[in-house]
mmCIF file of N, CA and C and ligand atoms in Angstrom:
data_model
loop_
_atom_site.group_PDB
_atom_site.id
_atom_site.type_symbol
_atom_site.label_atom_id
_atom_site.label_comp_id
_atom_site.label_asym_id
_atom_site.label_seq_id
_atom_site.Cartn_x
_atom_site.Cartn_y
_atom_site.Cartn_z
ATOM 1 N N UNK F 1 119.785 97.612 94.642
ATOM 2 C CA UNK F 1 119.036 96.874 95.662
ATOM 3 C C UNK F 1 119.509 97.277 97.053
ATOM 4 N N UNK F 2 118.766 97.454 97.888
ATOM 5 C CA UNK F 2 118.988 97.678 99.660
ATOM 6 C C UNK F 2 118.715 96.496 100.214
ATOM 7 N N UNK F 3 119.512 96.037 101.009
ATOM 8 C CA UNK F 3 120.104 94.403 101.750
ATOM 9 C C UNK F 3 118.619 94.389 102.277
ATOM 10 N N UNK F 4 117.853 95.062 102.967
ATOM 11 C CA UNK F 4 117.282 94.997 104.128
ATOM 12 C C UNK F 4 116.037 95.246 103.490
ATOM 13 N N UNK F 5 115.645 95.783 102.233
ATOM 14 C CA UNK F 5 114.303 96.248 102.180
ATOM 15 C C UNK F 5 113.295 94.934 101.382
ATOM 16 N N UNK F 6 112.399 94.711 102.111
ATOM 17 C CA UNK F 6 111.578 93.890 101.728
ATOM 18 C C UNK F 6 110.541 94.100 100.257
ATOM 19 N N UNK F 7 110.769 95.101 99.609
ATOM 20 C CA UNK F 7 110.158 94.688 98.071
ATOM 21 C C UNK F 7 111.424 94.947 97.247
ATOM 22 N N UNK F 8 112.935 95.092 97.446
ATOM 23 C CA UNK F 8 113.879 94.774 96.846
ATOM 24 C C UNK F 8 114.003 93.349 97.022
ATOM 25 N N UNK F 9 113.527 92.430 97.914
ATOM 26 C CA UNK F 9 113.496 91.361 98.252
ATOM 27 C C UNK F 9 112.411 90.380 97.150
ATOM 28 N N UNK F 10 111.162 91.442 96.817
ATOM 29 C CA UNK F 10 110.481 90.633 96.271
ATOM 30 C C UNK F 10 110.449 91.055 94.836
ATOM 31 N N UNK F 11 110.773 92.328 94.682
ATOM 32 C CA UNK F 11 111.341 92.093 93.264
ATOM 33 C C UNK F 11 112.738 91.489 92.596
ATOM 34 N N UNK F 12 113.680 90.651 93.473
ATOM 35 C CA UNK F 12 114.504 90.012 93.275
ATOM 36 C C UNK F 12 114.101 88.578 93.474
ATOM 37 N N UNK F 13 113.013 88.586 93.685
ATOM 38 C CA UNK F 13 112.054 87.094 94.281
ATOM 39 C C UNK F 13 112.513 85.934 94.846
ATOM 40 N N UNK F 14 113.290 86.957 96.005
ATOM 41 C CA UNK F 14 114.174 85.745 97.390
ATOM 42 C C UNK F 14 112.671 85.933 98.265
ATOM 43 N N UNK F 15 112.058 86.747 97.740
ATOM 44 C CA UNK F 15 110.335 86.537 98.505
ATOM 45 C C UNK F 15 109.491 86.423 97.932
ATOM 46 N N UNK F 16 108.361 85.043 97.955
ATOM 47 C CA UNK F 16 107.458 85.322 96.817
ATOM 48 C C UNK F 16 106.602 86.399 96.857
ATOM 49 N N UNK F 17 106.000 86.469 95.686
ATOM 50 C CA UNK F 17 104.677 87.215 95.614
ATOM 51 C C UNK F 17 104.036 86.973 94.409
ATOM 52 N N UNK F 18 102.908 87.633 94.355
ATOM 53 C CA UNK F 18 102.377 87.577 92.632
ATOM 54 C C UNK F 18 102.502 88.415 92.025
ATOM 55 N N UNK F 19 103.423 88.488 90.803
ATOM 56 C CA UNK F 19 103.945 89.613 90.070
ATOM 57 C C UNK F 19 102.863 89.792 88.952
ATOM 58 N N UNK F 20 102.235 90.639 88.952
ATOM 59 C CA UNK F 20 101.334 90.952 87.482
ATOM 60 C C UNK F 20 102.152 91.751 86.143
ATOM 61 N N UNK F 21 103.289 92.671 86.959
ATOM 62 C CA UNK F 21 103.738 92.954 85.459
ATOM 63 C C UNK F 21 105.134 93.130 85.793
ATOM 64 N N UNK F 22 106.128 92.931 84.859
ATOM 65 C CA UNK F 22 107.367 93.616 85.609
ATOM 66 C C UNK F 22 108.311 93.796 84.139
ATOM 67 N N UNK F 23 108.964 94.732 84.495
ATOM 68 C CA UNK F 23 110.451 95.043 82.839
ATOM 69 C C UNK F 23 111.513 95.369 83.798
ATOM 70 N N UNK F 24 112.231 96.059 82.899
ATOM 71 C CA UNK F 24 113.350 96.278 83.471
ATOM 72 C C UNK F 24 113.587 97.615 84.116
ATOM 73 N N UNK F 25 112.393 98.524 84.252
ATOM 74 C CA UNK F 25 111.918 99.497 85.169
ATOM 75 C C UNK F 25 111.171 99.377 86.232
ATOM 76 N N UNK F 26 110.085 98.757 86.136
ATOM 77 C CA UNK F 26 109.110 98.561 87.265
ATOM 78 C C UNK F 26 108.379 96.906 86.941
ATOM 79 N N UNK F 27 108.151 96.807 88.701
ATOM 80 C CA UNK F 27 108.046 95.684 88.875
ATOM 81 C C UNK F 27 106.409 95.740 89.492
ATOM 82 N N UNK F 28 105.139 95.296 89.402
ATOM 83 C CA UNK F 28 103.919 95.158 90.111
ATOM 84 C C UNK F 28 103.241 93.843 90.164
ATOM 85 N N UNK F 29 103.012 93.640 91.846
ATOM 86 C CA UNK F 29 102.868 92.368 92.177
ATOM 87 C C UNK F 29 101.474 92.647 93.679
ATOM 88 N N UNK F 30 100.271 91.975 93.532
ATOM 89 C CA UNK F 30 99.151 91.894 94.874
ATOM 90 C C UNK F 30 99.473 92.229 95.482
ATOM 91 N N UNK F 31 98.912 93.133 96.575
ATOM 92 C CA UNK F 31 99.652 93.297 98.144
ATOM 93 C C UNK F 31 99.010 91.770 98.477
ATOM 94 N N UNK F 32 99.686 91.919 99.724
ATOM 95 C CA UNK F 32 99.380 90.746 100.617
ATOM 96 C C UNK F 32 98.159 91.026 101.414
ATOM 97 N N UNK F 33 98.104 92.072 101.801
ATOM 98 C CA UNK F 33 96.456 92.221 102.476
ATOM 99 C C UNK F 33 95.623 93.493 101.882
ATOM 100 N N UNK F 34 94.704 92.634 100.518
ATOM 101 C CA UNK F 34 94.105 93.677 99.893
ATOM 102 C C UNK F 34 92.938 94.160 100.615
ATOM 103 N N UNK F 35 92.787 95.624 100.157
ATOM 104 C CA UNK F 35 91.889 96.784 100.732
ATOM 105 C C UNK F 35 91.098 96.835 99.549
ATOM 106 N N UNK F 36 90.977 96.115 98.468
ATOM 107 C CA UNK F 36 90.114 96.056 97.598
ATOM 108 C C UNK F 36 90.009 94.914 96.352
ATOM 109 N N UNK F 37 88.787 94.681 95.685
ATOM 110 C CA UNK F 37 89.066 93.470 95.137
ATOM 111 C C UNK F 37 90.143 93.011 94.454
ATOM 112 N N UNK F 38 90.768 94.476 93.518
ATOM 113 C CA UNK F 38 92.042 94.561 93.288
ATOM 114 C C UNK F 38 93.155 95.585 93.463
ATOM 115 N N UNK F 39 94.163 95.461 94.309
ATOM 116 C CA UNK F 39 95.341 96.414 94.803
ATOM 117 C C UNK F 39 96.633 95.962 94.546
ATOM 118 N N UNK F 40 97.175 96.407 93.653
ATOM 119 C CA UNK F 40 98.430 96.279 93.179
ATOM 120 C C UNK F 40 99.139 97.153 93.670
ATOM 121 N N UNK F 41 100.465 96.776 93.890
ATOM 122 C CA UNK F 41 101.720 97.648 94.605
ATOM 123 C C UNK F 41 102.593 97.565 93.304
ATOM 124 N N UNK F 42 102.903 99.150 92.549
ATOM 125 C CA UNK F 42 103.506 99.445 91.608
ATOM 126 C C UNK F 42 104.923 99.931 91.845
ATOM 127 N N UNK F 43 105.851 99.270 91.572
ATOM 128 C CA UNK F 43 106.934 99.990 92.353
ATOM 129 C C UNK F 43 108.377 100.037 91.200
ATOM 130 N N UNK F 44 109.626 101.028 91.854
ATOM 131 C CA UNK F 44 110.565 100.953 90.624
ATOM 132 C C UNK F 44 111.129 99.798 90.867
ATOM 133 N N UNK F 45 112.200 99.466 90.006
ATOM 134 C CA UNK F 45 112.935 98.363 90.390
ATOM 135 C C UNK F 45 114.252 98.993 90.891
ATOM 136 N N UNK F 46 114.614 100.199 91.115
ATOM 137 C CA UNK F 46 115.456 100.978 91.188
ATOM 138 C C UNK F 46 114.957 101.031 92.389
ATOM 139 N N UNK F 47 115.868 100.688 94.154
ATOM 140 C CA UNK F 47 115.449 101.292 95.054
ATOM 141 C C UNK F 47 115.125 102.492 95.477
ATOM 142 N N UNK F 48 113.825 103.100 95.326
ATOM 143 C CA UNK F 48 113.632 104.462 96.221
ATOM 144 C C UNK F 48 112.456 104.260 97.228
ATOM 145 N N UNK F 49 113.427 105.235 98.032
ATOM 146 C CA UNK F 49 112.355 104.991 99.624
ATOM 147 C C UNK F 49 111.256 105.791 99.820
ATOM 148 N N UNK F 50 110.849 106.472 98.788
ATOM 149 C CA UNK F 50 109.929 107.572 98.806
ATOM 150 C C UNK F 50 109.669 108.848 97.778
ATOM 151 N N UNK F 51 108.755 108.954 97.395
ATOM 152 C CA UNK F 51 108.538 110.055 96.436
ATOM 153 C C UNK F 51 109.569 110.861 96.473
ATOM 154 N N UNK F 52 109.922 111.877 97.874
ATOM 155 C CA UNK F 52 110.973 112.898 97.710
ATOM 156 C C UNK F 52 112.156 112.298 97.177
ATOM 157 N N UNK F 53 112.503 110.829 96.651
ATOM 158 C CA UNK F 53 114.059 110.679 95.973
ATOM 159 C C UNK F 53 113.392 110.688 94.560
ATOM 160 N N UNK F 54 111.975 110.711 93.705
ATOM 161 C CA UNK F 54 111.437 109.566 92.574
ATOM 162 C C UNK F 54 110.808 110.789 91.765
ATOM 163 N N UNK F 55 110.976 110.698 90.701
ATOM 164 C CA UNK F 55 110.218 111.625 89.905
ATOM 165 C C UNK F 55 109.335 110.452 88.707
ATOM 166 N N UNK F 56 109.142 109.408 88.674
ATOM 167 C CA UNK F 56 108.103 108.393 87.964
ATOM 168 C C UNK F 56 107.556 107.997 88.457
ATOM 169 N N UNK F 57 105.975 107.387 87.965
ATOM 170 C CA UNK F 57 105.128 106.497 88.536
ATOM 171 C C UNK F 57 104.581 105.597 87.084
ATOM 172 N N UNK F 58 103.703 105.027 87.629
ATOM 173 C CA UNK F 58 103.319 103.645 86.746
ATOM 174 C C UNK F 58 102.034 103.503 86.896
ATOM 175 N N UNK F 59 101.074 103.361 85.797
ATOM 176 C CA UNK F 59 99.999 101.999 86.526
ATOM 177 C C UNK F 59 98.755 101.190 85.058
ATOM 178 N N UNK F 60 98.636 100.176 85.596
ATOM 179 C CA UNK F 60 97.990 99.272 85.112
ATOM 180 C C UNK F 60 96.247 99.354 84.968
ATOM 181 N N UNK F 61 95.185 100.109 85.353
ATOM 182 C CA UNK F 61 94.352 100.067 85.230
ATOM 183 C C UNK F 61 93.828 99.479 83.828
ATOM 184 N N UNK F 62 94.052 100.057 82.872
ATOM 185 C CA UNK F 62 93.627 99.660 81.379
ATOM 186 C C UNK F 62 94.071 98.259 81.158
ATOM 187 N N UNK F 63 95.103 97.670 81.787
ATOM 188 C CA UNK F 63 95.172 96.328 81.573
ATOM 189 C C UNK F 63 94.457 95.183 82.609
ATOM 190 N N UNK F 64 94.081 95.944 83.565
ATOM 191 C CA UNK F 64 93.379 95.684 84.641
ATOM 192 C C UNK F 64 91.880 95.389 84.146
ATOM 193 N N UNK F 65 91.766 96.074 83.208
ATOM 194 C CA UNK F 65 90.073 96.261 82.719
ATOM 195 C C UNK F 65 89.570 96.757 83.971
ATOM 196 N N UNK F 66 89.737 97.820 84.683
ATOM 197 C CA UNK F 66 89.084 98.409 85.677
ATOM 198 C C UNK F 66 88.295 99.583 84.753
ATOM 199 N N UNK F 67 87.339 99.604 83.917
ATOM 200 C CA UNK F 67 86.670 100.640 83.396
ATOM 201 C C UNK F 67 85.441 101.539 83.979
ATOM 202 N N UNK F 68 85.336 100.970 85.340
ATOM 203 C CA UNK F 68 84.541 101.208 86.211
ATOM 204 C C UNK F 68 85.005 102.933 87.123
ATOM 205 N N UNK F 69 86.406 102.685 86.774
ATOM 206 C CA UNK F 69 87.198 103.532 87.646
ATOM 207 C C UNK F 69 87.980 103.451 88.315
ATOM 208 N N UNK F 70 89.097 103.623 88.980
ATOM 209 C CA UNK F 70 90.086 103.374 89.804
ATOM 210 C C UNK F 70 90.585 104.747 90.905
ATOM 211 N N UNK F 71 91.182 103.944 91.759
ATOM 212 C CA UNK F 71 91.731 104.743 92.601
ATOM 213 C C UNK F 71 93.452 104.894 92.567
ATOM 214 N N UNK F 72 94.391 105.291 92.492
ATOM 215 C CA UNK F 72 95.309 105.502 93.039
ATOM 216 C C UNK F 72 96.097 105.804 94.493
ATOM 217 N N UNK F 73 96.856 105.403 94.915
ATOM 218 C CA UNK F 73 96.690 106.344 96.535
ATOM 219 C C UNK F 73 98.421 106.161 96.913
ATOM 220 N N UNK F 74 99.411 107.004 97.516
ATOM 221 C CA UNK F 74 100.645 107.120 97.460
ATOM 222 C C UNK F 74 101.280 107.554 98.706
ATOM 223 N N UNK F 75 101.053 106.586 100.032
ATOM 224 C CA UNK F 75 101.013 106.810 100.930
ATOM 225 C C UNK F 75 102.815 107.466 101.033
ATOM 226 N N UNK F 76 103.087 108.754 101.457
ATOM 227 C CA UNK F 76 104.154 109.172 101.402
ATOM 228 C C UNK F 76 104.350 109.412 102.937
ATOM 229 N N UNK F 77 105.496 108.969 103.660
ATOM 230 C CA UNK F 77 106.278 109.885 104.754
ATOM 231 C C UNK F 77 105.140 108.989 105.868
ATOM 232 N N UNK F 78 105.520 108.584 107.329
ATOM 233 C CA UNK F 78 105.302 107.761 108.323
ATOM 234 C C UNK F 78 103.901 108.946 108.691
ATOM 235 N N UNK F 79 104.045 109.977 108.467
ATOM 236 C CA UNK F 79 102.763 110.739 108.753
ATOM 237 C C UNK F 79 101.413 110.602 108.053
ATOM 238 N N UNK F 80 101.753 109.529 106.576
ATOM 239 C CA UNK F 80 100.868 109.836 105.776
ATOM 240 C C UNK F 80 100.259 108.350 105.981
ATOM 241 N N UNK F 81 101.208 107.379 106.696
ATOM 242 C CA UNK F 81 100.494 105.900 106.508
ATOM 243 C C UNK F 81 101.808 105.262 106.053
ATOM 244 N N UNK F 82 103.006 105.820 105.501
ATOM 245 C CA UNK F 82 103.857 104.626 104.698
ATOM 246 C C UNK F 82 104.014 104.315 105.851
ATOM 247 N N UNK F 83 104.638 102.510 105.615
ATOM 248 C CA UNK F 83 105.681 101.232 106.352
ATOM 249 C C UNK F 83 106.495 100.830 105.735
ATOM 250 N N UNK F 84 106.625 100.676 104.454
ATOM 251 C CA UNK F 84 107.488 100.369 103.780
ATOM 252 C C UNK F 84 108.214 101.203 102.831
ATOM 253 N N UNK F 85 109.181 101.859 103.233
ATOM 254 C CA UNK F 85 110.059 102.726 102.567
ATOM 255 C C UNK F 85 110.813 102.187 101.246
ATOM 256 N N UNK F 86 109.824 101.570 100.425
ATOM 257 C CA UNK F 86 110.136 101.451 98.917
ATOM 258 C C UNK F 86 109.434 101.970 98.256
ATOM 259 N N UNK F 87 109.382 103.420 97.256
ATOM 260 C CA UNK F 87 108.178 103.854 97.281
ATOM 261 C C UNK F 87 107.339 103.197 96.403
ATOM 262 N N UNK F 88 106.348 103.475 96.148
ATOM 263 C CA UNK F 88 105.110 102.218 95.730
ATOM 264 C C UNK F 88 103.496 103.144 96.072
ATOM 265 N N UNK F 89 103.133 102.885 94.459
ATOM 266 C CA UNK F 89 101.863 103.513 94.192
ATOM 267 C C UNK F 89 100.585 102.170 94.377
ATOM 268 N N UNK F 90 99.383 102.452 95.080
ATOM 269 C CA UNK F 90 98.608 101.710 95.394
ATOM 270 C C UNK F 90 97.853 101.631 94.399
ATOM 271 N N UNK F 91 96.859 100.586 93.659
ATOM 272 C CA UNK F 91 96.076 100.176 92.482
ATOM 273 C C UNK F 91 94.856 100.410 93.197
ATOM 274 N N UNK F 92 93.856 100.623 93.194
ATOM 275 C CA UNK F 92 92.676 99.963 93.839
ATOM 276 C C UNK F 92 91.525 99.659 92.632
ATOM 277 N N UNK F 93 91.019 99.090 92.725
ATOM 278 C CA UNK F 93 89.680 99.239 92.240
ATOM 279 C C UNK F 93 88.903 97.788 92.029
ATOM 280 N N UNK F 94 87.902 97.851 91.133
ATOM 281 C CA UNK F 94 86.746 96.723 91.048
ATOM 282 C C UNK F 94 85.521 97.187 92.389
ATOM 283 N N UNK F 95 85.760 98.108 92.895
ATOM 284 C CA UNK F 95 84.381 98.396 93.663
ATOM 285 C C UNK F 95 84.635 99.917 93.707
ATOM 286 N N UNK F 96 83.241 100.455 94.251
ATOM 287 C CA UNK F 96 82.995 102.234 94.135
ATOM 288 C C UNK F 96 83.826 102.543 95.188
ATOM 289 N N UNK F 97 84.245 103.559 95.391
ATOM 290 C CA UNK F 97 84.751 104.632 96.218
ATOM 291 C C UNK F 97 84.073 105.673 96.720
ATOM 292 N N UNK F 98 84.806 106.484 98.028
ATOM 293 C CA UNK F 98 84.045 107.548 98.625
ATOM 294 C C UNK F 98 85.321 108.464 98.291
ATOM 295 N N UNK F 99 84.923 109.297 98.573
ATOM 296 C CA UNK F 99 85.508 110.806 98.942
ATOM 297 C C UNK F 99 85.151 111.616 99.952
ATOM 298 N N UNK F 100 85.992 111.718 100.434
ATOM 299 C CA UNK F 100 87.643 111.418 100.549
ATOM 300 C C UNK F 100 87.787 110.462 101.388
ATOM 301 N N UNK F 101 88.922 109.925 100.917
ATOM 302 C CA UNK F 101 89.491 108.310 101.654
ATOM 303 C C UNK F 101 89.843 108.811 103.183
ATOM 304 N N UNK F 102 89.568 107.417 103.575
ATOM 305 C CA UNK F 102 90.008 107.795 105.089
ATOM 306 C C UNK F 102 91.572 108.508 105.421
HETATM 307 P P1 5GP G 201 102.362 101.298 102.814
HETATM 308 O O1 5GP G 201 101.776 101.054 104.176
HETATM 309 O O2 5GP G 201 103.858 101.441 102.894
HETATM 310 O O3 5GP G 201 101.705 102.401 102.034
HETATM 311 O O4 5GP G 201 102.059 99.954 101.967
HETATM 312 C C1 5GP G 201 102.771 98.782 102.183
HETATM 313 C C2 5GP G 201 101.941 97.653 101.602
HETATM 314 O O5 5GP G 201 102.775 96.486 101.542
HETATM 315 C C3 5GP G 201 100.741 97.241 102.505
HETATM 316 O O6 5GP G 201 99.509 97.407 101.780
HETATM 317 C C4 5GP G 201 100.995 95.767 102.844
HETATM 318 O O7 5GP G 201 99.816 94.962 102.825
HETATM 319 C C5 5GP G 201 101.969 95.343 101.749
HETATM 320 N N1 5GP G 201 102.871 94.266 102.147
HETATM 321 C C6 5GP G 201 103.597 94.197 103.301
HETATM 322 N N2 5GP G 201 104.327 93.080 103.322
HETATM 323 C C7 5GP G 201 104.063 92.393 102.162
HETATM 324 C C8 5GP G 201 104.525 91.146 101.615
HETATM 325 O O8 5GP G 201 105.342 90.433 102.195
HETATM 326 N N3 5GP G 201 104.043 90.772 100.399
HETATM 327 C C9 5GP G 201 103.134 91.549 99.707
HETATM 328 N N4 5GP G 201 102.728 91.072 98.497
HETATM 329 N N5 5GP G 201 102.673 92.727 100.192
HETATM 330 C C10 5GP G 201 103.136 93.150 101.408
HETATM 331 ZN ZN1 ZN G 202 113.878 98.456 97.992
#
């Protein structure tokens, strides 16, 4: 855990959130301001601040019943969009998509 990082915070749940799945690898819980009907933040429970430390990812669609389709999206590095240097794969789906995302 890192003292300071806010989803070590909420996967230790000194912050709430809504956890949809979690073990003793990865923890996934709503963002707080969804970009779609459903967006889950998939993350390790092992602090890493970013893809370049992480060689796993995760995700829930099939339990999601998103059969419609889904998006993924992995905002890496302050150039790409990250804020929160825990790394963390985005869920999206329950509505269509364009290509290419903004
Ligand atoms: P990033 O910008 O790093 O790719 O994604 C960070 C995500 O964390 C954003 O989508 C943001 O809405 C979400 N987020 C920030 N603070 C909180 C919080 O306190 N609780 C939850 N559940 N999500 C948060
Ligand atoms: Zn962390």
């Amino acid at each position: 855990m890192s003292a300071d990082c806010l989803f070590c915070k909420i996967a230790a749940k000194k912050i709430p959130s809504k956890i949809v799945y979690e073990d003793d690898d990865v923890f996934a819980f709503e963002d707080i301001g969804p970009q779609a009907p459903t967006h889950i933040l998939i993350c390790p429970r092992k602090h890493v601040a970013s893809l370049d430390e992480a060689g796993t990812e995760d995700q829930l669609a099939r339990k999601l019943n998103l059969l419609e389709g889904y998006r993924t999206v992995l905002n890496n590095g302050s150039g790409a969009g990250q804020s929160v240097f825990h790394l963390h794969l985005h869920l999206l789906g329950g509505r269509a998509f364009r290509w290419p995302p903004g």
